[in-house]
Coordinates of N, CA and C in Angstrom, one line a residue:
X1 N 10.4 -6.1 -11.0 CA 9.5 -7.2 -11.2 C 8.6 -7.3 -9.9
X2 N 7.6 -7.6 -10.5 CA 6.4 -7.8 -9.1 C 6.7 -8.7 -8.0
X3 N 6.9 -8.6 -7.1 CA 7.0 -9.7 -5.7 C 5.9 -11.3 -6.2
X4 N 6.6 -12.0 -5.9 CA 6.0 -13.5 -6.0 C 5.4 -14.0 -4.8
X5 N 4.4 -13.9 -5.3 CA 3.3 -14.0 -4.0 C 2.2 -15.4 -4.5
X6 N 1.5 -16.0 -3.7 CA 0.7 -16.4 -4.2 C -0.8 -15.5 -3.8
X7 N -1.0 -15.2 -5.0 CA -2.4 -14.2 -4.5 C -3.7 -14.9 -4.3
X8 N -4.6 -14.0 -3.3 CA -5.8 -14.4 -3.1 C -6.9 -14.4 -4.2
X9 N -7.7 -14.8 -5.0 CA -8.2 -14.4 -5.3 C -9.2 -13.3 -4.9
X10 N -9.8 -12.6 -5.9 CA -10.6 -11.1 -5.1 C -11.6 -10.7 -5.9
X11 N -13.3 -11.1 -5.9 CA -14.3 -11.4 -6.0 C -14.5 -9.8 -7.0
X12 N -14.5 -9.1 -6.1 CA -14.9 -7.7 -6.4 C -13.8 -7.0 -7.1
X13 N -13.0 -7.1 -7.4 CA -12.0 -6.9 -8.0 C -12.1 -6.4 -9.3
X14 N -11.8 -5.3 -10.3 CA -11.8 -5.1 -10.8 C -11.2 -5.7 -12.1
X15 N -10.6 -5.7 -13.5 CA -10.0 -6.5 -14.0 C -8.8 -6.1 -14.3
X16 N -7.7 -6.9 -14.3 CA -6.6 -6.7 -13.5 C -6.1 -6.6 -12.3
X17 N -6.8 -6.4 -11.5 CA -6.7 -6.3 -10.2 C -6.7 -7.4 -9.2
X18 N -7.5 -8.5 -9.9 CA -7.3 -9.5 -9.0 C -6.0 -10.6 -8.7
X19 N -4.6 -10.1 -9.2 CA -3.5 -10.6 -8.7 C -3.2 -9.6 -7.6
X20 N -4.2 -8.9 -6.9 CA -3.3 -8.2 -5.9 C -4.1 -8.9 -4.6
X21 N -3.7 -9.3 -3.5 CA -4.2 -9.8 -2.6 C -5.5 -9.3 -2.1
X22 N -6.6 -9.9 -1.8 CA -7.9 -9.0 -1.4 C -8.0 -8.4 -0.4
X23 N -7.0 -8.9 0.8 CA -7.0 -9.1 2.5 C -6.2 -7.8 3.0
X24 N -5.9 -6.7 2.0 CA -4.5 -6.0 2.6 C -5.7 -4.9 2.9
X25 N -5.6 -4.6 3.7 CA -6.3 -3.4 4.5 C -5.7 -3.1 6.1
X26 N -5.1 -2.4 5.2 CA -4.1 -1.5 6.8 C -5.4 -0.3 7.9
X27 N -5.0 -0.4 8.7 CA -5.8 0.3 9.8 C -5.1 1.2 10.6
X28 N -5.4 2.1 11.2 CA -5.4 3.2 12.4 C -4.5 4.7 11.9
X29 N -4.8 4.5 10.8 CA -4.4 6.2 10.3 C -5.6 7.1 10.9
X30 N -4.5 7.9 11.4 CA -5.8 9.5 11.8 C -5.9 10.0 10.8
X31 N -5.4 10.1 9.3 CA -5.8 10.4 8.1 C -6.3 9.4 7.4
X32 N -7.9 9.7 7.2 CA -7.8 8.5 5.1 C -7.0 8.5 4.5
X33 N -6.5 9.8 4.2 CA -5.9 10.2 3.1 C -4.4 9.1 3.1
X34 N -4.1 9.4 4.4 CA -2.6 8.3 4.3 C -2.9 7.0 4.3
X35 N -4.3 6.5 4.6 CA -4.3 5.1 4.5 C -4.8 4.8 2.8
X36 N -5.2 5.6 1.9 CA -5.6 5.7 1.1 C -4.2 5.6 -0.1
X37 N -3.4 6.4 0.5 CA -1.9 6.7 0.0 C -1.3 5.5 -0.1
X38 N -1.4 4.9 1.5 CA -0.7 3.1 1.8 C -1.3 2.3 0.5
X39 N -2.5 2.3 0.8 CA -3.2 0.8 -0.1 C -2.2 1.4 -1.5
X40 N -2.7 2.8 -2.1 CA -2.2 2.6 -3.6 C -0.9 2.3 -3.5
X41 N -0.4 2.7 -2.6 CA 1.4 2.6 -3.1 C 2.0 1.4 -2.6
X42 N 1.0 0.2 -1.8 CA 1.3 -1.1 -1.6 C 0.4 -1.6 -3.3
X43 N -0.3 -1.2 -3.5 CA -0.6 -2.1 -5.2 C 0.3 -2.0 -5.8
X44 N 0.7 -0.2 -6.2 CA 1.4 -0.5 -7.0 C 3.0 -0.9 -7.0
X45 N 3.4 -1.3 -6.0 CA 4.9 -1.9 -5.4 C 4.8 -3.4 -5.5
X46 N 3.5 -4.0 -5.4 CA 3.6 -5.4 -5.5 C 3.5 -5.6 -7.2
X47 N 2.8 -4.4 -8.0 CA 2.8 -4.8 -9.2 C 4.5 -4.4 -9.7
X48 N 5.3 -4.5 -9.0 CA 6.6 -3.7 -9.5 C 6.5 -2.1 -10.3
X49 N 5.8 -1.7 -9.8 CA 6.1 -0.3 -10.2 C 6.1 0.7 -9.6
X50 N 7.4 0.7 -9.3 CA 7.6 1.3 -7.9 C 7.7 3.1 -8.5
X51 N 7.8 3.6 -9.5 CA 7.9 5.4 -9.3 C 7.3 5.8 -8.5
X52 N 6.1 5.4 -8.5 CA 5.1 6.8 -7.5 C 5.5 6.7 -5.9
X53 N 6.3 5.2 -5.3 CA 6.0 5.1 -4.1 C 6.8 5.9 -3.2
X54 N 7.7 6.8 -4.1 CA 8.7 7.9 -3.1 C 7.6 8.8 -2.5
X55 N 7.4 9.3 -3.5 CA 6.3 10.5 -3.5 C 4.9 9.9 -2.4
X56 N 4.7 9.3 -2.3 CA 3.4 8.6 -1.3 C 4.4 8.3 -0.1
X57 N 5.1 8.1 -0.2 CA 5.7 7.7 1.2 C 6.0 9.2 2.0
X58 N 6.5 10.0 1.0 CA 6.7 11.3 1.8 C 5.3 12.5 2.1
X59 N 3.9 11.8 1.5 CA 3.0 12.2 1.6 C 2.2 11.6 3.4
X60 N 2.5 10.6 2.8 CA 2.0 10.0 4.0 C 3.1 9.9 5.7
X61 N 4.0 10.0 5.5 CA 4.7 10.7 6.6 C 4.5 12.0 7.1
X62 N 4.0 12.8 6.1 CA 3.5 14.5 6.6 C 2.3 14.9 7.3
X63 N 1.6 13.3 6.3 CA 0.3 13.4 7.1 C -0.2 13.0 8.5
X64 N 1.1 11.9 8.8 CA 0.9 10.9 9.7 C 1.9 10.1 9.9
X65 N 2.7 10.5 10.5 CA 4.3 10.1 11.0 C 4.1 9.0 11.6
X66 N 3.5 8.2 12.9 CA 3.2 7.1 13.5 C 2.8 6.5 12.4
X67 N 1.5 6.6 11.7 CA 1.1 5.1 10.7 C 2.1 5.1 9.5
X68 N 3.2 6.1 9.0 CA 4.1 6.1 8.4 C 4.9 5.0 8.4
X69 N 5.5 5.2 10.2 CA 6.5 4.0 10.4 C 6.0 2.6 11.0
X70 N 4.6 2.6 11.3 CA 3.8 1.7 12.0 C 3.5 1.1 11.2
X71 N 3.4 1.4 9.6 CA 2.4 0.4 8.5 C 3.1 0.8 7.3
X72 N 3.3 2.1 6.8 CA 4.0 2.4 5.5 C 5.8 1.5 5.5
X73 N 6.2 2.2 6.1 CA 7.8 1.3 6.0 C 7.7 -0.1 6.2
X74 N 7.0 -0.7 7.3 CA 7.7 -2.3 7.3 C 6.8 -3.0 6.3
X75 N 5.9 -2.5 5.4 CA 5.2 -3.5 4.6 C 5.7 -4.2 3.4
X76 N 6.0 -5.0 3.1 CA 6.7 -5.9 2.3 C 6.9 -5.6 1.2
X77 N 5.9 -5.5 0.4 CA 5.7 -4.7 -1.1 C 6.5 -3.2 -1.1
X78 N 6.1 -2.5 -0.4 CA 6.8 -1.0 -0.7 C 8.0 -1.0 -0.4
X79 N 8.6 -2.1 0.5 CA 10.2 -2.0 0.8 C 10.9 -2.3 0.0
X80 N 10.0 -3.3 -0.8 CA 11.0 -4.4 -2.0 C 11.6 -3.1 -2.9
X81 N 10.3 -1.9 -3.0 CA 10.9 -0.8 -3.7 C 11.7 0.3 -3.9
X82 N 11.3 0.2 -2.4 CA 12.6 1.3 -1.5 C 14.1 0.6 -1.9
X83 N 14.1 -0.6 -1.5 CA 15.2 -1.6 -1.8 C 16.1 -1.4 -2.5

């Protein structure tokens, strides 16, 4: 089940998208690609669907070990999944 959040609403948002918070924008990956990895696999962990987020989590540790454990692990949504 999706984390109980009260969401922000999110202007630009596509449809469906705007129960996901607008404000999550993680920073200081030396790769896009891992911060790119983060955002999806923080969406799709707050929407409760957690499959993909093994696989992105071990993408984004290969790419980038420090923002791995700096931003990928302690973020709220992807843990509930790990969980």
């Amino acid at each position: 089940a999706p984390l109980a959040a009260a969401p922000i609403a999110n202007p630009d948002a596509e449809a469906g998208e705007d129960a996901i918070p607008a404000v999550y924008e993680p920073i200081g990956a030396r790769d896009p690609m891992a911060r790119q990895l983060t955002i999806q696999a923080h969406r799709a962990a707050y929407r409760g669907q957690c499959a993909g987020v093994p696989a992105a989590a071990a993408r984004v540790q290969a790419l980038d070990a420090d923002y791995y454990a700096r931003v990928f692990v302690p973020d709220a949504a992807i843990a509930h999944c790990a969980g």
